[in-house]
Structure formats: C-alpha cells, structure tokens
Coordinates of C-alpha atoms in Angstrom, one line a residue:
M1 CA 61.5 126.1 95.7
N2 CA 63.7 125.9 98.8
A3 CA 66.9 125.8 96.6
L4 CA 65.7 128.9 94.8
I5 CA 65.1 130.8 98.1
N6 CA 68.6 129.7 99.3
R7 CA 70.3 130.9 96.2
R8 CA 68.5 134.3 96.4
L9 CA 69.5 134.5 100.1
L10 CA 73.1 133.8 99.2
V11 CA 73.1 136.5 96.5
L12 CA 71.6 139.0 99.0
L13 CA 74.2 138.1 101.7
G14 CA 76.9 138.5 99.1
A15 CA 75.7 141.9 98.1
I16 CA 75.5 143.0 101.8
A17 CA 79.0 141.7 102.4
A18 CA 80.4 143.5 99.4
L19 CA 78.7 146.7 100.5
V20 CA 80.1 146.4 104.1
L21 CA 83.6 145.7 102.6
L22 CA 83.5 148.8 100.3
T23 CA 82.2 150.9 103.2
G24 CA 85.0 149.7 105.4
L25 CA 87.7 150.4 102.8
A26 CA 86.3 153.9 102.2
R27 CA 86.3 154.7 105.9
T28 CA 89.9 153.3 106.3
A29 CA 91.1 155.4 103.3
S30 CA 89.4 158.5 104.8
A31 CA 90.9 157.9 108.2
M32 CA 94.4 157.4 106.8
S33 CA 94.1 160.6 104.8
D34 CA 93.7 162.5 108.1
F35 CA 97.2 161.5 109.1
Q36 CA 98.9 162.5 105.9
E37 CA 100.6 165.8 105.4
P38 CA 98.4 168.3 103.4
Q39 CA 99.8 168.8 99.9
A40 CA 100.0 172.4 98.6
P41 CA 98.6 173.1 95.1
A42 CA 101.0 173.6 92.2
A43 CA 100.1 177.3 92.0
A44 CA 98.0 179.2 94.5
P45 CA 95.2 181.2 92.9
A46 CA 95.5 185.0 93.0
A47 CA 93.9 186.7 95.9
Q48 CA 90.4 187.8 94.9
A49 CA 89.4 191.5 95.2
G50 CA 88.3 192.3 98.6
A51 CA 89.9 189.2 100.2
K52 CA 91.2 189.6 103.7
P53 CA 94.9 190.1 104.2
E54 CA 95.1 187.0 106.5
A55 CA 93.7 184.8 103.7
A56 CA 96.1 186.3 101.2
D57 CA 99.1 185.6 103.5
Q58 CA 97.9 182.0 104.1
A59 CA 97.6 181.5 100.4
K60 CA 101.1 182.8 99.9
Q61 CA 102.5 180.5 102.6
N62 CA 100.7 177.5 101.1
A63 CA 102.2 178.4 97.7
D64 CA 105.8 178.7 99.2
K65 CA 105.5 175.6 101.4
P66 CA 108.4 173.1 100.6
Y67 CA 107.9 169.4 100.2
E68 CA 108.8 167.4 103.4
E69 CA 109.3 163.7 103.4
V70 CA 107.0 161.9 105.8
A71 CA 108.8 159.2 107.9
Y72 CA 105.7 157.6 109.3
R73 CA 102.0 157.5 108.8
R74 CA 99.5 156.1 111.3
F75 CA 97.1 153.2 110.5
P76 CA 93.6 153.8 112.1
V77 CA 92.4 151.9 115.1
V78 CA 95.1 149.1 115.5
G79 CA 98.2 151.2 114.6
S80 CA 100.8 150.8 111.9
R81 CA 102.9 148.1 113.6
V82 CA 99.9 145.7 114.2
A83 CA 98.6 146.3 110.7
I84 CA 102.0 145.5 109.1
W85 CA 102.5 142.6 111.5
S86 CA 99.2 140.9 110.7
V87 CA 99.4 141.3 106.9
A88 CA 103.1 140.2 106.8
Q89 CA 102.3 137.1 108.9
L90 CA 99.3 136.1 106.7
H91 CA 101.5 136.6 103.6
L92 CA 104.2 134.5 105.2
L93 CA 101.9 131.7 106.2
F94 CA 100.3 131.4 102.7
A95 CA 103.8 131.7 101.1
A96 CA 105.0 128.9 103.3
F97 CA 102.1 126.7 102.2
V98 CA 102.5 127.5 98.5
L99 CA 106.2 126.7 98.7
A100 CA 105.8 123.5 100.7
V101 CA 102.9 121.8 98.9
P102 CA 104.8 121.5 95.6
I103 CA 107.7 119.9 97.3
F104 CA 105.9 116.9 98.6
A105 CA 103.4 116.8 95.7
F106 CA 106.5 116.4 93.4
I107 CA 107.9 113.7 95.7
V108 CA 104.6 111.8 95.9
E109 CA 104.1 112.0 92.1
A110 CA 107.7 110.7 91.6
I111 CA 106.9 107.8 93.9
G112 CA 103.7 107.1 92.0
Y113 CA 105.6 107.1 88.6
K114 CA 108.3 104.8 90.0
T115 CA 105.9 102.3 91.6
G116 CA 103.1 102.6 89.1
D117 CA 100.6 103.1 92.0
V118 CA 97.8 105.4 90.8
R119 CA 97.0 106.3 94.4
Y120 CA 100.1 108.4 94.7
D121 CA 99.2 110.3 91.5
R122 CA 95.7 111.0 92.7
L123 CA 97.2 112.1 96.1
A124 CA 99.7 114.5 94.5
H125 CA 96.9 116.0 92.2
E126 CA 94.7 116.5 95.2
F127 CA 97.5 118.3 97.1
T128 CA 98.1 120.5 94.1
K129 CA 94.4 121.5 93.9
L130 CA 95.0 123.5 97.0
L131 CA 97.6 125.7 95.3
S132 CA 95.6 127.7 92.8
V133 CA 93.6 129.7 95.3
S134 CA 96.4 129.8 97.8
F135 CA 98.8 131.3 95.2
S136 CA 96.3 134.1 94.5
L137 CA 95.9 134.8 98.2
T138 CA 99.7 134.8 98.7
A139 CA 100.2 137.4 95.8
T140 CA 97.3 139.5 97.1
F141 CA 98.7 139.7 100.7
G142 CA 102.2 140.3 99.2
A143 CA 100.9 143.3 97.2
F144 CA 98.9 144.6 100.2
L145 CA 102.1 144.3 102.4
T146 CA 104.1 146.3 99.8
F147 CA 101.6 149.1 99.6
M148 CA 101.2 149.3 103.3
L149 CA 105.0 149.5 103.8
I150 CA 105.2 152.3 101.3
A151 CA 102.3 154.2 102.8
L152 CA 103.0 153.7 106.6
Y153 CA 106.9 153.4 106.7
P154 CA 108.0 155.3 103.5
K155 CA 111.5 156.4 104.7
F156 CA 112.5 152.9 106.0
T157 CA 111.0 151.3 102.8
N158 CA 113.0 153.7 100.6
Y159 CA 116.2 152.7 102.4
L160 CA 115.6 149.0 101.9
M161 CA 114.8 149.6 98.2
S162 CA 118.0 151.6 97.8
V163 CA 120.0 148.6 99.3
F164 CA 118.3 145.8 97.5
S165 CA 117.1 147.4 94.2
P166 CA 119.3 145.1 92.1
T167 CA 117.3 142.1 93.4
F168 CA 113.9 143.4 92.4
L169 CA 114.1 142.6 88.7
P170 CA 115.2 138.9 89.3
Y171 CA 112.4 138.6 91.9
V172 CA 109.7 139.8 89.5
I173 CA 111.0 137.6 86.7
L174 CA 111.1 134.5 89.0
F175 CA 107.5 135.3 90.2
F176 CA 106.3 135.2 86.6
F177 CA 108.1 131.9 86.1
E178 CA 106.5 130.5 89.3
A179 CA 103.0 131.4 88.0
F180 CA 103.8 129.7 84.7
F181 CA 105.2 126.5 86.3
L182 CA 102.4 126.3 88.9
Y183 CA 99.4 126.7 86.5
T184 CA 101.0 124.5 83.8
Y185 CA 101.8 121.9 86.4
Y186 CA 98.2 121.9 87.8
Y187 CA 96.2 122.2 84.5
G188 CA 98.6 120.0 82.6
W189 CA 98.0 117.0 84.9
G190 CA 97.6 114.0 82.6
K191 CA 98.2 116.1 79.5
F192 CA 102.0 115.6 79.3
H193 CA 104.3 112.7 79.5
P194 CA 104.9 111.9 83.2
L195 CA 108.6 112.9 82.9
V196 CA 107.7 116.2 81.3
H197 CA 105.1 116.8 84.1
L198 CA 107.7 115.9 86.8
G199 CA 110.1 118.4 85.1
L200 CA 107.4 121.1 85.5
G201 CA 107.1 120.2 89.2
L202 CA 110.8 120.4 89.6
G203 CA 110.9 123.8 87.9
L204 CA 108.1 125.0 90.2
N205 CA 110.1 124.0 93.3
I206 CA 113.4 125.5 92.1
V207 CA 111.8 128.9 91.2
G208 CA 109.7 129.0 94.4
T209 CA 112.8 128.3 96.6
A210 CA 114.8 131.0 94.7
I211 CA 112.0 133.5 95.4
M212 CA 112.1 132.7 99.1
F213 CA 115.9 133.1 99.2
I214 CA 115.7 136.6 97.7
A215 CA 112.9 137.7 100.1
N216 CA 114.8 136.2 103.1
A217 CA 117.8 138.5 102.2
W218 CA 115.6 141.6 102.7
L219 CA 114.3 140.1 106.0
T220 CA 117.5 139.0 107.6
F221 CA 119.3 142.2 106.6
M222 CA 117.1 144.0 109.2
T223 CA 118.4 141.8 112.0
S224 CA 122.1 141.3 110.9
P225 CA 123.0 144.0 108.4
N226 CA 126.1 143.5 106.3
G227 CA 127.7 145.1 103.3
I228 CA 127.1 148.7 104.4
S229 CA 129.1 151.4 106.1
S230 CA 128.7 152.6 109.7
K231 CA 126.4 155.3 108.3
G232 CA 124.3 152.9 106.3
A233 CA 125.8 153.5 102.8
V234 CA 125.7 150.5 100.5
L235 CA 129.2 149.0 100.0
S236 CA 128.3 145.5 98.6
V237 CA 124.8 144.2 97.6
W238 CA 126.1 140.6 97.7
D239 CA 127.4 141.1 101.3
A240 CA 124.0 142.6 102.2
V241 CA 122.3 139.6 100.8
H242 CA 124.8 137.1 102.3
N243 CA 124.5 138.4 105.9
Y244 CA 125.0 136.3 109.1
T245 CA 121.5 135.0 109.4
W246 CA 120.6 134.6 105.6
M247 CA 121.6 131.0 105.0
P248 CA 120.4 129.7 108.5
I249 CA 117.0 131.3 107.8
N250 CA 116.9 129.8 104.3
V251 CA 117.6 126.3 105.7
H252 CA 115.3 126.8 108.6
R253 CA 112.4 128.0 106.5
V254 CA 112.7 125.3 103.9
I255 CA 112.4 122.6 106.6
A256 CA 109.7 124.6 108.5
N257 CA 107.7 125.2 105.4
V258 CA 107.6 121.5 104.5
A259 CA 106.5 120.7 108.1
F260 CA 103.9 123.4 108.1
G261 CA 102.6 122.6 104.6
G262 CA 102.4 118.9 105.4
S263 CA 100.4 119.6 108.6
V264 CA 97.9 121.8 106.7
A265 CA 97.5 119.2 104.0
A266 CA 96.9 116.6 106.7
A267 CA 94.3 118.9 108.2
Y268 CA 92.6 119.2 104.8
A269 CA 92.5 115.4 104.6
A270 CA 91.1 115.3 108.1
F271 CA 88.4 117.8 107.1
K272 CA 87.5 115.7 104.1
F273 CA 87.6 112.5 106.2
L274 CA 85.0 113.9 108.6
Q275 CA 82.8 114.9 105.6
A276 CA 83.1 111.5 103.9
D277 CA 79.9 109.4 103.7
N278 CA 81.4 106.2 102.4
D279 CA 84.2 103.8 103.3
E280 CA 86.1 104.3 100.1
D281 CA 86.5 108.1 100.6
R282 CA 87.3 107.6 104.3
A283 CA 90.1 105.1 103.4
H284 CA 91.5 107.6 100.8
Y285 CA 91.5 110.6 103.1
D286 CA 92.8 108.5 106.0
W287 CA 95.8 107.6 103.8
M288 CA 96.1 111.2 102.6
G289 CA 96.2 112.4 106.2
Y290 CA 98.8 109.8 107.1
I291 CA 101.1 110.9 104.2
G292 CA 100.7 114.6 105.1
N293 CA 101.4 114.0 108.7
F294 CA 104.4 111.8 107.8
V295 CA 105.8 114.6 105.7
A296 CA 105.2 117.1 108.5
I297 CA 106.8 115.0 111.3
S298 CA 109.7 114.0 109.0
A299 CA 110.5 117.6 108.5
F300 CA 109.8 118.6 112.1
L301 CA 112.4 116.2 113.6
P302 CA 115.4 118.0 112.1
L303 CA 113.9 121.4 112.6
P304 CA 115.3 122.1 116.1
F305 CA 118.8 121.5 114.6
A306 CA 118.3 124.2 112.1
G307 CA 117.1 126.4 114.9
Y308 CA 120.3 125.8 116.8
W309 CA 122.3 127.0 113.8
L310 CA 120.2 130.1 113.5
A311 CA 120.6 130.9 117.2
K312 CA 124.4 130.3 116.9
E313 CA 124.7 132.8 114.0
I314 CA 122.6 135.4 115.9
Y315 CA 125.1 135.0 118.8
A316 CA 128.0 135.3 116.4
F317 CA 126.6 138.5 114.9
S318 CA 125.7 140.2 118.2
Q319 CA 126.0 138.7 121.7
T320 CA 123.5 141.4 122.8
L321 CA 120.9 140.0 120.5
G322 CA 121.7 136.5 121.7
L323 CA 121.3 137.4 125.3
T324 CA 118.1 139.3 124.7
M325 CA 116.7 136.3 122.9
M326 CA 117.5 133.6 125.4
G327 CA 118.0 135.4 128.7
G328 CA 116.2 138.7 128.4
A329 CA 112.8 140.0 127.3
F330 CA 112.1 136.9 125.2
S331 CA 113.2 134.2 127.6
W332 CA 109.7 133.4 128.9
L333 CA 108.4 133.2 125.3
F334 CA 110.7 130.2 124.8
I335 CA 108.9 128.5 127.6
I336 CA 105.7 128.9 125.6
Q337 CA 107.6 127.6 122.6
A338 CA 108.7 124.5 124.6
V339 CA 105.0 123.8 125.6
L340 CA 103.9 124.1 122.0
I341 CA 106.6 121.9 120.6
G342 CA 106.0 119.4 123.5
N343 CA 102.3 119.3 122.5
L344 CA 103.3 118.7 118.9
F345 CA 105.5 115.7 119.9
L346 CA 102.7 114.3 122.1
A347 CA 100.1 114.7 119.3
A348 CA 102.4 113.2 116.7
N349 CA 103.1 110.2 118.8
Y350 CA 99.4 109.8 119.8
Y351 CA 98.4 109.8 116.1
L352 CA 101.0 107.1 115.3
W353 CA 99.8 105.0 118.3
L354 CA 96.2 105.3 117.1
G355 CA 97.3 104.4 113.6
M356 CA 98.5 101.0 114.9
G357 CA 94.9 100.1 115.3
R358 CA 94.5 100.1 111.5
V359 CA 96.3 96.8 111.2
E360 CA 94.0 93.9 111.9
G361 CA 94.9 91.2 114.4
A362 CA 97.0 91.3 117.5
N363 CA 99.6 94.1 117.8
P364 CA 102.3 92.9 120.3
L365 CA 104.3 96.1 119.7
Q366 CA 101.6 98.2 121.4
K367 CA 102.9 97.1 124.8
F368 CA 105.9 99.4 124.3
I369 CA 103.7 102.5 124.0
K370 CA 103.5 103.1 127.8
Y371 CA 107.3 103.3 128.0
L372 CA 107.5 105.7 125.1
L373 CA 104.8 107.9 126.8
I374 CA 106.7 108.0 130.1
G375 CA 109.9 109.1 128.3
I376 CA 108.0 111.8 126.3
A377 CA 106.3 113.1 129.4
L378 CA 109.6 113.3 131.4
C379 CA 111.4 115.1 128.5
F380 CA 108.4 117.4 128.1
M381 CA 108.5 118.4 131.8
V382 CA 112.2 119.1 131.7
W383 CA 112.0 121.1 128.5
A384 CA 109.1 123.3 129.9
T385 CA 110.8 124.0 133.2
P386 CA 111.9 127.7 133.4
R387 CA 115.2 128.7 134.9
S388 CA 113.6 131.5 137.0
I389 CA 110.0 131.5 138.0
I390 CA 107.5 134.3 138.8
A391 CA 107.1 134.2 142.6
T392 CA 106.2 136.4 145.5
V393 CA 108.9 138.0 147.7
S394 CA 108.3 135.4 150.5
E395 CA 108.6 132.6 148.0
I396 CA 111.8 133.9 146.6
R397 CA 113.2 134.2 150.1
A398 CA 112.2 130.7 150.9
M399 CA 113.9 129.4 147.7
G400 CA 117.0 131.5 148.2
G401 CA 116.7 133.2 144.9
S402 CA 114.5 133.4 141.8
S403 CA 115.6 129.9 140.8
H404 CA 114.3 126.8 142.5
P405 CA 117.2 125.0 144.4
I406 CA 116.5 121.7 142.6
L407 CA 114.3 122.4 139.5
G408 CA 116.4 125.4 138.6
Y409 CA 119.0 123.0 137.2
L410 CA 116.5 121.8 134.6
G411 CA 116.1 125.3 133.3
V412 CA 119.5 125.6 131.6
M413 CA 120.4 124.7 128.1
S414 CA 122.2 121.5 129.0
A415 CA 119.0 120.0 130.3
K416 CA 116.8 121.4 127.5
N417 CA 119.1 120.3 124.7
T418 CA 119.2 116.8 126.2
A419 CA 115.4 116.7 126.6
V420 CA 114.7 117.7 123.0
N421 CA 117.2 115.2 121.6
I422 CA 115.6 112.4 123.6
L423 CA 112.2 113.6 122.5
I424 CA 113.3 113.3 118.8
L425 CA 114.7 109.8 119.4
T426 CA 111.5 108.7 121.1
T427 CA 109.3 110.0 118.3
F428 CA 111.5 108.3 115.8
M429 CA 111.0 105.0 117.7
S430 CA 107.2 105.5 117.7
F431 CA 107.3 105.8 113.9
L432 CA 109.5 102.7 113.7
L433 CA 107.0 100.7 115.8
Y434 CA 104.2 101.9 113.6
R435 CA 106.1 100.9 110.5
R436 CA 106.7 97.4 111.9
T437 CA 103.1 96.8 113.0
G438 CA 101.6 93.8 111.2
K439 CA 105.0 92.6 109.8
T440 CA 107.6 90.0 110.8
A441 CA 111.2 90.1 109.6
T442 CA 112.1 86.9 107.7
V443 CA 115.8 87.5 106.8
A444 CA 118.3 85.1 108.3
W445 CA 120.0 87.9 110.4
A446 CA 116.8 89.3 111.8
K447 CA 117.7 88.7 115.5
K448 CA 121.2 90.3 115.0
G449 CA 119.5 93.2 113.2
H450 CA 117.1 93.9 116.1
V451 CA 120.0 93.7 118.6
A452 CA 122.1 96.2 116.5
Q453 CA 119.2 98.7 116.3
L454 CA 118.6 98.5 120.0
A455 CA 122.3 98.9 120.7
I456 CA 122.5 102.0 118.5
F457 CA 119.5 103.5 120.1
A458 CA 120.6 102.8 123.7
S459 CA 124.2 104.0 123.1
V460 CA 123.1 107.2 121.5
A461 CA 120.6 107.9 124.3
I462 CA 123.3 107.3 126.9
F463 CA 125.8 109.5 125.0
V464 CA 123.3 112.4 124.7
I465 CA 122.4 112.2 128.5
F466 CA 126.1 112.1 129.4
L467 CA 126.9 115.2 127.4
G468 CA 123.9 116.9 129.0
V469 CA 125.2 116.1 132.5
Y470 CA 128.8 117.0 131.5
G471 CA 127.6 120.4 130.4
Y472 CA 127.0 121.4 134.1
F473 CA 130.8 121.1 134.8
V474 CA 132.2 123.2 132.0
E475 CA 132.1 126.8 131.1
A476 CA 129.4 128.4 128.9
T477 CA 131.4 128.3 125.6
V478 CA 132.1 124.6 125.9
R479 CA 128.6 123.9 127.0
I480 CA 127.1 125.6 123.9
G481 CA 129.5 123.5 121.7
L482 CA 128.3 120.2 123.2
S483 CA 125.0 120.6 121.4
V484 CA 126.7 119.8 118.1
P485 CA 127.8 116.2 119.0
Q486 CA 124.4 115.7 120.6
V487 CA 122.7 116.6 117.3
L488 CA 125.1 114.6 115.2
S489 CA 124.7 111.5 117.3
V490 CA 120.9 111.7 117.1
L491 CA 121.1 112.1 113.3
F492 CA 123.5 109.1 113.1
A493 CA 121.0 107.0 115.1
M494 CA 118.1 107.9 112.9
I495 CA 119.9 107.3 109.6
S496 CA 121.7 104.1 110.7
I497 CA 118.6 102.5 112.3
T498 CA 116.4 103.4 109.3
A499 CA 119.0 101.9 106.9
I500 CA 119.1 98.6 108.9
D501 CA 115.3 98.6 109.1
V502 CA 114.9 98.9 105.3
F503 CA 116.9 95.8 104.7
L504 CA 115.6 94.0 107.8
F505 CA 112.0 94.1 106.7
R506 CA 112.5 93.6 103.0
G507 CA 110.2 90.7 102.0
A508 CA 108.8 90.6 105.5
S509 CA 105.7 88.4 106.1
K510 CA 102.5 90.2 106.9
T511 CA 100.5 89.2 110.0
G512 CA 97.6 91.5 109.1
E513 CA 96.4 93.9 106.4
V514 CA 96.2 97.7 106.9
R515 CA 92.5 98.8 106.9
W516 CA 92.6 102.4 105.8
G517 CA 89.7 104.4 107.2
R518 CA 89.4 102.2 110.3
I519 CA 90.9 104.7 112.7
P520 CA 89.1 106.5 115.6
V521 CA 87.6 109.9 114.6
I522 CA 89.6 111.6 117.3
S523 CA 92.7 111.0 115.2
Q524 CA 91.4 113.5 112.6
Y525 CA 91.0 116.2 115.3
V526 CA 94.6 115.4 116.3
L527 CA 95.7 116.2 112.7
I528 CA 93.8 119.5 112.9
F529 CA 95.4 120.3 116.3
I530 CA 98.9 119.7 114.9
A531 CA 98.2 122.1 112.0
V532 CA 96.9 124.8 114.3
T533 CA 99.8 124.4 116.8
F534 CA 102.3 124.5 113.9
T535 CA 100.8 127.7 112.6
W536 CA 100.6 129.3 116.1
L537 CA 104.3 128.3 116.7
M538 CA 105.4 129.9 113.4
G539 CA 103.6 133.2 114.3
L540 CA 105.1 133.3 117.7
M541 CA 108.7 132.6 116.6
G542 CA 108.3 135.1 113.8
Y543 CA 107.6 137.7 116.6
V544 CA 110.8 136.7 118.4
R545 CA 112.9 137.0 115.3
S546 CA 111.5 140.5 114.5
G547 CA 111.2 141.6 118.1
L548 CA 114.9 141.0 118.7
R549 CA 115.6 144.4 117.0
Q550 CA 113.5 146.1 119.6
H551 CA 113.7 149.9 118.7
W552 CA 115.6 149.4 115.4
H553 CA 114.2 149.1 111.9
V554 CA 117.7 147.9 110.8
Y555 CA 119.6 146.8 113.8
G556 CA 122.3 149.4 114.7
V557 CA 121.7 151.4 111.5
I558 CA 118.1 152.9 111.3
R559 CA 116.4 153.6 114.6
D560 CA 112.6 153.3 114.9
Q561 CA 111.4 156.9 115.7
S562 CA 107.7 156.1 115.5
V563 CA 105.2 155.8 118.4
D564 CA 105.5 152.0 118.1
A565 CA 109.2 152.0 119.0
F566 CA 108.8 149.6 121.9
T567 CA 108.9 145.9 122.5
P568 CA 105.3 144.5 122.8
T569 CA 104.5 142.6 125.9
L570 CA 104.2 138.8 125.7
G571 CA 100.5 139.0 126.3
F572 CA 99.9 141.5 123.6
A573 CA 102.0 139.6 121.1
T574 CA 100.1 136.3 121.8
K575 CA 96.8 138.1 121.2
V576 CA 98.0 139.5 117.8
V577 CA 99.4 136.1 116.8
S578 CA 96.2 134.3 117.9
V579 CA 94.0 136.6 115.9
T580 CA 96.3 136.3 112.8
V581 CA 96.2 132.5 113.1
L582 CA 92.4 132.6 113.4
M583 CA 92.2 134.7 110.2
F584 CA 94.6 132.3 108.4
F585 CA 92.4 129.3 109.2
L586 CA 89.3 131.1 108.2
L587 CA 90.9 131.9 104.8
I588 CA 92.4 128.4 104.4
G589 CA 88.9 127.0 105.2
L590 CA 87.7 129.1 102.2
V591 CA 90.5 127.6 100.1
F592 CA 89.4 124.1 101.2
W593 CA 85.8 124.9 100.2
I594 CA 86.7 126.4 96.9
S595 CA 88.9 123.3 96.1
S596 CA 86.0 121.0 97.0
L597 CA 83.8 122.7 94.3
H598 CA 85.8 120.8 91.7
D599 CA 84.3 117.5 92.9
R600 CA 80.7 118.7 92.8
P601 CA 78.5 117.9 89.7
D602 CA 77.7 120.7 87.3
F603 CA 74.5 122.7 88.0
G604 CA 73.0 121.9 84.6
K605 CA 73.9 118.2 84.9
K606 CA 72.2 118.1 88.3
A607 CA 69.1 119.8 87.0
R608 CA 68.9 117.5 84.0
T609 CA 69.3 114.5 86.3
R610 CA 66.5 115.7 88.5
E611 CA 64.2 116.3 85.5
D612 CA 65.0 112.9 84.1
S613 CA 64.3 111.3 87.5
E614 CA 60.9 113.2 87.7
G615 CA 60.0 112.3 84.1
A616 CA 60.8 108.6 84.8
T617 CA 58.7 108.7 87.9
G618 CA 55.8 110.3 86.0
V619 CA 56.0 107.7 83.2
H620 CA 56.1 104.9 85.8
G621 CA 53.1 106.4 87.6
A622 CA 51.1 106.7 84.3
H623 CA 52.0 103.1 83.4
S624 CA 50.9 101.9 86.8
A625 CA 47.6 103.8 86.5
H626 CA 47.0 102.3 83.0
T627 CA 47.7 98.9 84.3

C-alpha cells in the first residue's frame, strides 16, 4: 500500500515539475519576444473606409519598413552573457566527461584483455555505463548553445559561420560516427570478439578527439585570430583553424579532460562505496575509486606543463593579452587557481596516504609521510603568495610599496614555477611510496637501485631550486625560458625513477595483502572533493581564457557592442562558476542515479518474488496449523 502511494506521489510530482518547466519555457519565450524587432507583414491590408489618416500612414510605413539585421538580443533576467556562459560551461563539462571516460575505459579494457583479469573488464563496463545518458546531455546542451548563439548574438555567429563553414560538414559526420561507436561499444559488450570490441573503443576515442579538435578551432580563433585580413575577410580556412593557441588548447584539453573524467568517475565510485551494504561491493568500488583517482592524478601531474605552453603561445600572439592574463585584471584569479591546485595536491596525497592502510601488517614507509607533508605545505604557501597584496594606505607606507619587502619575492614566477615543480615531484614520491607498501625488493641490485632513485630525485630537486633562485638575477626573457629545463628535468625524474622501480620490484616478496574496502570512509569524501575542485577549477580557468578578450568577440577584429561589453569582476565570475558547477553536479547525480537503475531487479520479477514469498509463508502457516 505504501509503495502504491509513493508511486502515485512520484507521478504527481513529475506532472507538477513538467507543468512548471513548460510554464517557465513559455514565459522565457514571451519575454525574449519583447526584445526582438517587430516584423512587418508581407503586404499591409488596404485602409478600410473611414479609417483615420494616421492609421493609414502607419500602415504604409509598416509596409515600406526595410529589414534590419539585429546584432544582439537580450536574454531575460540574467542577461545574454551569463546565459551563454552557463550553457557553454555545462556543455563543455559534459563533453569533457564524454571524451575522457572512453579513453581510460579503453585502456582498462585492454589491460583486462592482456592480463585475463575479469575485474578490469567489469570496471571498464561500469565506467562506460555512465556514457549513454551523459552523451545525450552533451548533445542537448550543444544544441541549446547553438540556438542561443543564433538568437542572442546573430551577427557574431554569422561571422564565425562564414569563417568556419567548411568545417561544419566534417563535424556533423564525425558526430554521427561518435554516436555509432559509442552505442555499439556499450551495447556490444561481450557480444563481439575482444579485439573487435577494443577496435570499437579505439574508433570512439579517435572520432571524439577529432570532434574536439574542430570545436577548439572555433574557440581559439576568437582569442588568437589567424588566416584573415585586417578587416576580417577570410584568406585561409586552414590558417584560421591552425591559429596560435589551437594546438596548445588541444593538448591541454586532452590532458585536462582525462584528469577531470577520472576524478568524476572516482566520485561515482565513492558514491557507490558509501551506498554499498556488503564487503564485496565496498571492495569493488574502493578499487574502482582508486583506479579513477590514479588516472586523474596521472593526467594532472603533466597538466601544468601544457598550461605553460598555452601561456607561452598567448604571449607570442599578443604581449597585451599575456600581461592582462598574468599581471593585469586576472592576476588575482591566478591566486585562487593556486589555492585550488594546492588543495588538489593535498587531497591527492592524503588519499594515497590513507590508502597505505589497506595493506595489512606494519607499514614502515608511513614514517616518511610527515616529511612529504612539510614539503607540500611549504610549496603550497609559496605558490599561493601574491606579488602585491590588498592593503590600506598606512600598511602600504609601512611596507614601502604594494609588495611585502620579503614575501614579495615569493610572488614572482621564478618562485611559483619552482614550487609547482617540487609539488609535482613530492606527489610522485607519495604514489611511489604507496606502490611499494607491502612489498620488498628481492633483486640482487636492490640497494643500488634505491640509491640511484634517491640520487635522481635529490639532484633534480636541487636543480629545479637552483634555476628558481637563478631566475632572480636574469632578465625577464631569460627567466621565462628557465621554466623549460625545470619541466624537462621533472619529467626526466618521473620517467627514469618509474622505469627503475618497475624492474626493481619485479617478483618482489609481499609482506601483506591489500584489503580492498578497508579504508576510512573519509577517503571517499576526499574523492568527491577532488572531483568538485577539478570542476570548479575548469570553470574558473575557462573564464580566464574567454575573459582575456575583454570587449572583443574576436580579438582585434569584431568588437563587442552589447551592454555586456565589460570584464566581469572576480566576485561575479566566481558566483556564476559556482552556480554552474552546482548545476553540473545535480545533473551528474541524475546520471549516476539513472545508471544505477540498470542494477536493480525488474519490477515484475520483484512482484513475483514477493508473491512467491507470501505464498510460501501461507502454505507453511497452513501446514503448521494442520500439524
């Protein structure tokens, strides 16, 4: 009876929600029509007998009124910019998730095929379950964004279409191929030979990446236009596509999408872990969360290097844009970025340290955690220190300027590049300690291998710090160039130490078994925190990239003449990003819920089971009474 009442209540609530949605859409359409130019009829009716001369004159003016192209239309309540901003950000977040999940699902499935471990196949299939609904939401928000651009910014949209019209047909064809590969890959699980199925996954990743590359061309052209004349005429479509920031954005987004997708998949695993009611499910989702987080952090470590490349190309295209980004209106936003990324590093390391407790027995490596924590905290403080601070007049006079006489030295790029590189090295060492927990190297050269790894780590750390200090004594152009050897040295350390570690612990003896699911519950909230922080960071940095243009639709070519032609304040931008992130997680929660319906028993089967149970109870009762 209660179940019936609940179902009726859900139906009633669904009807009310649908009615509210339709009412809101109708009111929005009505409000938008008030901002559109009135359209004259094709032929004005003849003036009726006895009509006033003023009415006849008005009818004649309406009949002779020429068509005028509307440059802008106003979206009700929030305005056109915020409406486009929110929808574009939601589309981007879902697109990043849909592009990232197939990458590591394909990798995990390939590992499962190679090793024969069915856990990896189950894990890849569970990741892919999230794609079906997410793909539909991505397409929906993409169509919504297109319609809103045409309606609210028709003149600017027409210009972009005139420049990139040759790319539209390949984009649509690739979109159909992506739908084919995605649904065949998901619904064909276990129906094809494993190699055929892996081929479908590879095709899905190639097509999805190609779609992203085309869309990135439209996006980056607005910031660094190329292939056009000084008046905006198209000279070369390929040059327009291959502009200054196109390839850096492609690389940056591929890496960022994998990190973001891995974090959201780990959050899904944490969500399922917290719901699990038996040890077997907790063990599975603990392992799933670990894999998702491992993918996210593995992609996150090289992400700052791709960011350096993007910033370098922005400087190369326009020093004005570069100065605006790092030393102008957006400089304080990078302090927020530093705090967010620092929190990501802390959370990622904390999760790894908690994960060491999965291994039974004594863990002698845990004694090194306090030293890693000290190093991370120091680097975090350096990275979050601003060059100039907000202070009163008396405080500025006491300091002798807007920069602190001592801490001001930590606000320049020499210190920050050094801090982030040491942070990356420290996080890498945390993962290395986690990987070694419960194992003992048995190869003959074990001691020499440990010494070699420690020597590489120490020499690279000293080299990175040396270059950071040296940057204070050279001019700006040389200082910027020093970031390249810092990055390369850190990459060398990570690759070489990993290579030694693989051979060092081959055939290692185990001092304890990994007990999946035996991890503090707080670790799952850490995974959710990482996913939320990643999403918030993506939204904030998207605002920076778009906001650099300031009062330009296409930088230096098409000026923004609308009422929104101003740079939003940092407080306003963070509010918009926060609301958008909240909307995304409400929707991704809906995706999680819909995906979980697959695991529930059918309604008919549940009803039959209940009837059988009641029948068995009745028979048993009758038998007892007879006895």
